XYZ file of C-alpha atoms in Angstrom:
408
model
C -22.495 -6.292 15.505
C -21.199 -9.412 17.343
C -22.699 -11.663 14.853
C -21.049 -9.724 11.986
C -17.748 -9.951 13.642
C -17.966 -13.706 14.284
C -18.746 -14.273 10.485
C -16.133 -12.034 9.322
C -13.290 -13.798 11.777
C -14.682 -17.106 10.353
C -14.189 -16.018 6.952
C -10.790 -14.290 7.304
C -9.263 -17.659 9.032
C -10.444 -19.352 5.874
C -9.145 -17.039 3.558
C -5.993 -17.057 5.370
C -5.633 -20.790 4.903
C -5.691 -20.524 1.119
C -4.101 -17.090 0.270
C -0.314 -17.456 0.853
C 2.385 -15.076 -0.406
C 3.481 -16.425 -3.727
C 6.426 -19.226 -4.468
C 8.476 -17.305 -7.273
C 11.301 -18.423 -9.568
C 14.523 -18.314 -7.876
C 17.596 -20.275 -6.789
C 19.620 -20.668 -3.716
C 23.663 -21.572 -3.226
C 24.649 -24.212 -0.318
C 27.666 -24.242 1.487
C 28.952 -27.033 -0.882
C 28.459 -23.974 -3.930
C 25.729 -25.863 -5.532
C 23.201 -23.670 -7.045
C 19.536 -25.231 -6.892
C 16.759 -23.735 -8.798
C 13.768 -23.647 -6.991
C 10.563 -21.801 -5.935
C 11.349 -19.361 -3.180
C 8.375 -17.733 -0.984
C 8.514 -14.014 -1.802
C 7.815 -12.364 1.727
C 9.009 -8.751 0.425
C 11.059 -8.740 3.457
C 11.293 -5.341 5.233
C 14.140 -6.599 7.485
C 16.786 -8.677 6.398
C 15.807 -12.427 6.794
C 17.629 -15.143 8.486
C 15.668 -17.809 6.676
C 13.138 -18.424 3.878
C 11.095 -20.909 2.515
C 11.077 -23.085 -0.692
C 9.472 -25.746 -2.653
C 11.379 -27.883 -5.396
C 8.270 -27.764 -7.675
C 5.081 -26.021 -7.752
C 2.943 -28.792 -6.098
C 6.033 -29.796 -3.810
C 6.550 -29.914 -0.114
C 7.464 -26.483 1.649
C 10.782 -26.528 3.113
C 12.728 -23.928 5.066
C 16.520 -22.869 4.955
C 18.380 -20.895 7.363
C 21.143 -18.638 6.973
C 23.830 -21.193 8.431
C 22.970 -23.641 5.124
C 22.693 -20.993 2.597
C 25.471 -18.784 1.044
C 23.068 -16.965 -1.401
C 19.549 -16.702 -2.451
C 17.746 -14.903 -5.046
C 14.178 -14.325 -6.738
C 14.647 -13.670 -10.176
C 13.816 -10.023 -11.238
C 13.184 -9.287 -7.644
C 15.656 -9.471 -5.056
C 19.214 -11.074 -4.172
C 20.449 -11.777 -0.721
C 24.208 -12.949 0.063
C 25.507 -14.247 3.326
C 28.509 -12.663 4.861
C 30.262 -12.522 8.211
C 30.696 -8.781 8.390
C 31.495 -5.699 10.882
C 28.685 -4.000 11.680
C 28.070 -0.745 13.749
C 24.593 -1.262 15.522
C 24.884 2.273 17.145
C 21.629 3.571 17.608
C 20.237 6.886 15.840
C 17.628 7.564 18.664
C 18.058 10.900 20.208
C 17.638 9.390 23.800
C 20.431 6.685 23.224
C 22.881 8.502 21.353
C 26.581 7.747 21.992
C 29.073 10.501 22.879
C 31.565 8.523 20.653
C 31.703 9.672 17.008
C 33.397 6.421 15.868
C 31.475 3.450 15.032
C 31.507 0.526 17.358
C 31.851 -2.652 15.120
C 30.965 -6.283 15.874
C 31.194 -9.135 13.594
C 27.766 -10.949 12.833
C 26.702 -13.474 10.172
C 24.149 -11.624 8.397
C 22.208 -11.936 4.953
C 23.013 -8.626 2.939
C 20.635 -7.362 0.538
C 22.114 -6.436 -3.051
C 21.061 -3.381 -3.995
C 23.591 -2.601 -6.854
C 25.444 -5.209 -8.717
C 28.335 -4.354 -11.008
C 32.199 -3.419 -10.673
C 31.032 -1.265 -7.515
C 28.444 -3.299 -5.366
C 25.996 -1.866 -2.851
C 24.306 -3.590 -0.051
C 21.792 -3.133 2.499
C 21.012 -4.416 6.070
C 18.062 -3.458 7.520
C 16.738 -4.460 11.175
C 13.343 -2.527 12.161
C 14.793 1.378 12.348
C 18.245 0.126 11.798
C 19.787 0.627 8.058
C 23.433 -0.169 7.287
C 25.028 0.363 3.883
C 27.951 -1.603 2.582
C 29.904 -1.621 -0.468
C 32.790 -3.360 -2.340
C 34.559 -2.939 -5.871
C 34.911 -6.328 -7.743
C 36.087 -8.921 -5.367
C 37.602 -6.764 -2.533
C 36.123 -7.377 1.000
C 32.698 -5.811 1.753
C 32.697 -2.898 4.028
C 30.019 -0.922 6.004
C 29.611 2.610 4.495
C 30.003 4.718 7.897
C 27.198 7.254 9.098
C 26.685 7.693 12.624
C 24.873 10.636 14.822
C 26.432 11.004 18.239
C 26.222 13.478 21.064
C 28.809 16.272 20.994
C 30.577 17.543 24.176
C 28.350 20.518 24.574
C 25.222 18.073 23.936
C 24.370 18.691 20.535
C 23.712 16.600 17.742
C 26.804 15.421 15.766
C 26.918 13.426 12.296
C 29.966 11.316 11.224
C 29.753 11.403 7.415
C 32.453 9.428 6.959
C 30.832 7.295 4.294
C 31.281 10.305 1.969
C 35.144 10.269 2.462
C 35.075 6.458 1.539
C 33.349 6.956 -1.709
C 35.392 9.641 -2.754
C 38.636 8.171 -2.002
C 37.583 4.319 -3.536
C 34.958 5.236 -6.083
C 36.900 7.463 -8.661
C 36.015 8.460 -12.326
C 36.078 11.230 -14.354
C 31.928 11.841 -14.172
C 32.104 11.584 -10.567
C 32.763 15.332 -8.965
C 33.259 16.627 -5.457
C 30.005 18.093 -5.665
C 28.273 14.670 -6.193
C 29.917 13.373 -3.094
C 29.046 16.750 -0.918
C 25.224 16.203 -1.945
C 25.111 12.264 -1.347
C 22.765 11.040 1.452
C 22.685 8.091 3.354
C 19.936 6.543 2.135
C 18.795 3.940 -0.658
C 18.010 6.415 -3.333
C 20.765 8.532 -3.281
C 23.440 5.766 -2.895
C 21.670 3.521 -5.373
C 21.977 6.673 -8.065
C 25.611 7.242 -7.137
C 26.601 3.643 -7.558
C 24.570 3.443 -11.208
C 26.586 6.361 -11.782
C 29.828 4.974 -11.181
C 29.106 1.796 -12.954
C 28.293 3.552 -16.098
C 31.248 5.791 -15.733
C 33.242 2.383 -16.006
C 31.474 0.922 -18.790
C 30.488 -1.941 -16.286
C 27.432 -4.222 -16.684
C 25.195 -3.823 -13.502
C 21.809 -4.894 -12.133
C 19.777 -2.284 -9.977
C 17.837 -4.839 -7.660
C 16.777 -1.644 -5.775
C 14.868 -0.416 -8.865
C 11.722 -2.625 -7.997
C 8.775 -3.569 -10.407
C 6.432 -0.479 -10.652
C 3.707 -0.873 -7.978
C 0.754 1.478 -7.907
C 1.297 2.733 -4.476
C -1.223 5.114 -4.397
C -5.165 4.397 -5.530
C -7.988 6.731 -5.829
C -11.382 5.291 -5.744
C -15.296 6.442 -5.997
C -16.985 4.794 -3.611
C -20.851 5.128 -3.547
C -22.427 3.249 -1.004
C -26.176 2.368 0.547
C -26.502 2.518 4.314
C -28.970 0.862 6.518
C -29.091 3.389 9.446
C -31.105 4.088 12.682
C -31.353 6.482 15.518
C -32.794 6.677 19.021
C -32.373 9.424 21.254
C -33.148 9.290 25.123
C -33.237 11.857 28.091
C -31.971 10.521 31.475
C -34.038 13.289 33.430
C -37.245 12.895 31.345
C -38.481 10.185 29.079
C -41.312 12.168 27.651
C -39.256 12.937 24.380
C -37.516 9.948 24.291
C -37.581 9.100 20.424
C -36.900 6.286 18.224
C -36.537 7.346 14.755
C -36.345 3.824 13.333
C -34.426 2.683 10.421
C -33.667 4.237 7.067
C -31.977 3.306 3.927
C -29.690 6.086 2.898
C -27.228 7.021 0.000
C -23.719 8.463 0.494
C -20.655 9.004 -1.480
C -16.875 8.677 -0.687
C -13.657 9.261 -1.883
C -11.052 6.725 -0.760
C -7.020 7.508 -0.933
C -5.224 4.308 -0.574
C -1.391 4.086 -0.004
C 0.011 0.718 -0.316
C 2.863 0.119 2.107
C 6.102 -0.821 0.164
C 6.847 -4.361 1.854
C 5.099 -7.310 2.882
C 4.073 -8.017 -0.950
C 1.541 -5.172 -1.224
C -0.749 -6.626 1.154
C -0.984 -3.811 3.471
C -2.675 -0.346 2.970
C -3.298 2.736 5.044
C -6.602 4.656 3.804
C -8.578 7.863 4.298
C -12.434 8.150 3.225
C -13.986 11.482 3.192
C -17.588 10.361 2.804
C -21.025 12.374 2.704
C -24.002 10.861 4.681
C -27.122 11.952 5.570
C -30.114 10.530 7.544
C -33.557 12.525 7.650
C -36.397 11.225 9.717
C -39.360 12.435 11.624
C -41.677 10.779 14.417
C -45.058 12.287 15.387
C -46.173 10.878 19.154
C -49.532 11.429 21.221
C -48.571 13.169 24.346
C -50.491 14.764 27.371
C -47.984 17.508 28.275
C -47.821 19.520 24.946
C -50.597 21.753 23.648
C -52.504 20.214 20.438
C -51.633 16.685 21.995
C -48.767 15.970 19.481
C -45.146 16.090 19.667
C -43.534 16.046 16.435
C -39.604 15.271 16.379
C -37.450 15.842 13.207
C -33.885 15.057 12.424
C -31.885 16.209 9.846
C -28.407 14.879 10.270
C -25.716 15.568 7.517
C -21.995 14.984 8.108
C -18.414 14.060 6.281
C -17.270 11.016 7.835
C -13.645 10.791 7.735
C -12.621 6.999 8.140
C -9.119 6.261 8.930
C -8.382 2.506 8.143
C -5.855 0.132 8.003
C -6.331 -2.570 5.028
C -5.290 -6.228 4.621
C -5.487 -7.887 1.289
C -5.568 -11.427 0.715
C -4.438 -12.723 -3.125
C -6.564 -14.967 -4.754
C -4.895 -14.896 -8.158
C -3.032 -12.020 -10.233
C -6.648 -10.248 -10.799
C -8.650 -10.688 -7.855
C -8.281 -10.002 -4.130
C -10.183 -10.223 -0.844
C -9.521 -7.550 1.933
C -10.315 -6.783 5.333
C -10.505 -3.104 6.830
C -10.360 -1.853 10.376
C -11.278 1.961 10.886
C -11.777 4.746 13.442
C -14.440 7.346 12.099
C -14.177 10.975 12.962
C -17.266 12.575 12.072
C -17.949 16.402 11.200
C -21.460 17.354 11.336
C -22.821 20.240 9.044
C -25.648 22.211 10.173
C -27.486 19.282 11.973
C -30.162 19.262 14.481
C -32.953 17.424 16.146
C -36.220 19.615 16.310
C -38.975 19.227 18.695
C -42.356 21.078 17.643
C -46.159 21.177 18.408
C -48.870 20.179 16.280
C -49.169 23.796 15.037
C -45.746 23.977 13.949
C -44.272 25.984 16.730
C -41.035 24.910 17.963
C -40.615 23.746 21.511
C -36.749 23.091 21.270
C -33.786 22.194 19.146
C -30.695 20.133 19.901
C -27.436 20.639 17.870
C -26.068 17.489 16.630
C -22.236 17.115 17.232
C -20.779 13.459 17.278
C -18.232 11.294 18.415
C -16.166 9.009 16.519
C -16.729 5.426 15.996
C -15.431 2.219 14.629
C -16.166 0.073 11.629
C -15.113 -3.383 10.213
C -15.598 -4.505 6.808
C -14.811 -7.135 4.200
C -14.646 -6.865 0.601
C -13.320 -8.197 -2.897
C -11.664 -6.119 -5.307
C -11.168 -7.218 -9.004
C -8.455 -6.248 -11.783
C -7.765 -3.252 -9.349
C -10.572 -1.377 -10.526
C -13.842 -2.725 -9.431
C -14.572 -3.594 -5.643
C -17.552 -4.277 -3.532
C -17.325 -3.955 0.483
C -19.818 -5.078 3.416
C -19.064 -2.848 6.413
C -20.536 -2.522 9.783
C -20.035 0.465 12.366
C -20.506 0.514 16.173
C -22.934 3.145 17.492
C -22.125 6.676 17.380
C -22.833 9.283 20.022
C -24.345 12.489 18.111
C -25.368 14.416 21.167
C -21.877 14.617 22.993
C -22.528 18.441 24.180
C -25.491 17.543 26.185
C -25.383 15.884 29.777
C -28.716 14.427 29.987
C -29.296 13.531 26.477
C -27.952 10.237 24.956
C -28.230 9.007 21.647
C -27.829 5.594 19.662
C -26.948 6.191 15.817
C -26.061 2.908 14.164
C -25.301 1.817 10.573
C -26.068 -1.683 11.098
C -24.981 -2.518 7.289
C -23.189 -0.547 4.344
C -22.819 -1.734 1.233
C -20.108 0.161 -0.729
C -19.225 -0.062 -4.645
C -16.142 1.010 -5.508
C -14.427 2.279 -8.894
C -10.414 3.082 -9.187
C -9.566 5.978 -11.093
C -5.946 5.248 -10.577
C-alpha cells in the first residue's frame, strides 16, 4: 500500500506539470480602452476572479493581469467579466449571523461582475463563497444590485426583503411581463436569466445569454467489471489454535458507477457512488491435535455489496483523453457471509458471522472519449469480524483492475 501510494504521488506530480486547464481565445480591454486579442486561461471560476492568466500566442509566455489594469475580459462563447466600482451588500444569510435590519448595508467595492445576460436589460452576478449577489441595468444606465436579504424579525423569526421584485416590476415593464411573473420570481440564476431573456425578447432586443453554458454531461453512468487480488487472514487473541491464513485469490466483481461532474473548475472535479458486488471464497485444512479427527477445516464465504463514495480529479491530456485519480471511503454491506470451522467428518465446531467495517482506497485511471476507462485501485485492509472482541481479521484487496464502459 505504501509503495503504491508513493508511485501514485509521483505520477500525479508529473501529470500536474503537463495537464493544465486550457488557454482559450478571448480578449481583454485595458485602462486605455485598447482591446487586446489573446488566449485566456479558462479556470471556469466559481468565485468571481480578481486576476487571470493569458498568453499572446499559443507558444507565448504566460502572463498575469489584475483587476486594477483590466476593464473587461472575455473568453469567446463562454464567459465575460466587467470591472465596476459598485455598491454591494454583503450581509450574511447564515442563520447564526442574521442582522435584525431588513435594509441592505451597502459598501462600495471594485469588482469583476460576471455578465449573465447582455441586451437592452443586462444581468450580472457576483459570487464569493456562499455569497451571491445579482446586479442589473438597462441600456447604459448605472448598474444596481438587485436587493434580496434575509433578516431577523423582532419576534426572532426569519424575514425576507424581496425588494428585487419591486425593482424589476418598476423598471422592466413590457406587455409580456405580467405581475404573476414577478410574484413567482426567485433570487437565483436560472429564474433571473429566464426573466431577463423574456424582457429582451419582448423588446425585440438582440441579447446574449452567457449563463447558458455549453452542454455538459454532468451525470455519467458506467458499468465497471473488475478483477480483484484479495487475501484474508484471521486471528484470535485468546487462542491461536484457529488462526487461519486463507491466502490470496483472484476474484471477479461488478460495479455500477454513478458520477456527478461538479459544474465549476473546468469539469475537473467529480463525486461518485459505485455499488459493487464482490465475493471471496476459500478453505484451509490444518493438522491439529485438539480436535477429533486431527484436522480443522476452515471455510470462508464472504459476499457483500461495497458502496465506494469517492472524490475524483481529472487531468486532461487532450480533447479525447484524460487521466484521473480517486480517493474513496468504502462502506461494506455483507450478505449471508460467514467463516465456518469443521471437523474432518464434516461436523461443525462453530461459525463466525461476518460483519465488516468501512475501509479506504486510492486509484489512478485513464478515460478515452468519455466512454472507455481503465483504473488501478488499492484498498487499505478491512476488518470483517467487527462483532467479536477476541477475533480480528485482515481482508485486503492488494490490487483491483477495473474496466469501464460509460452508458451515458
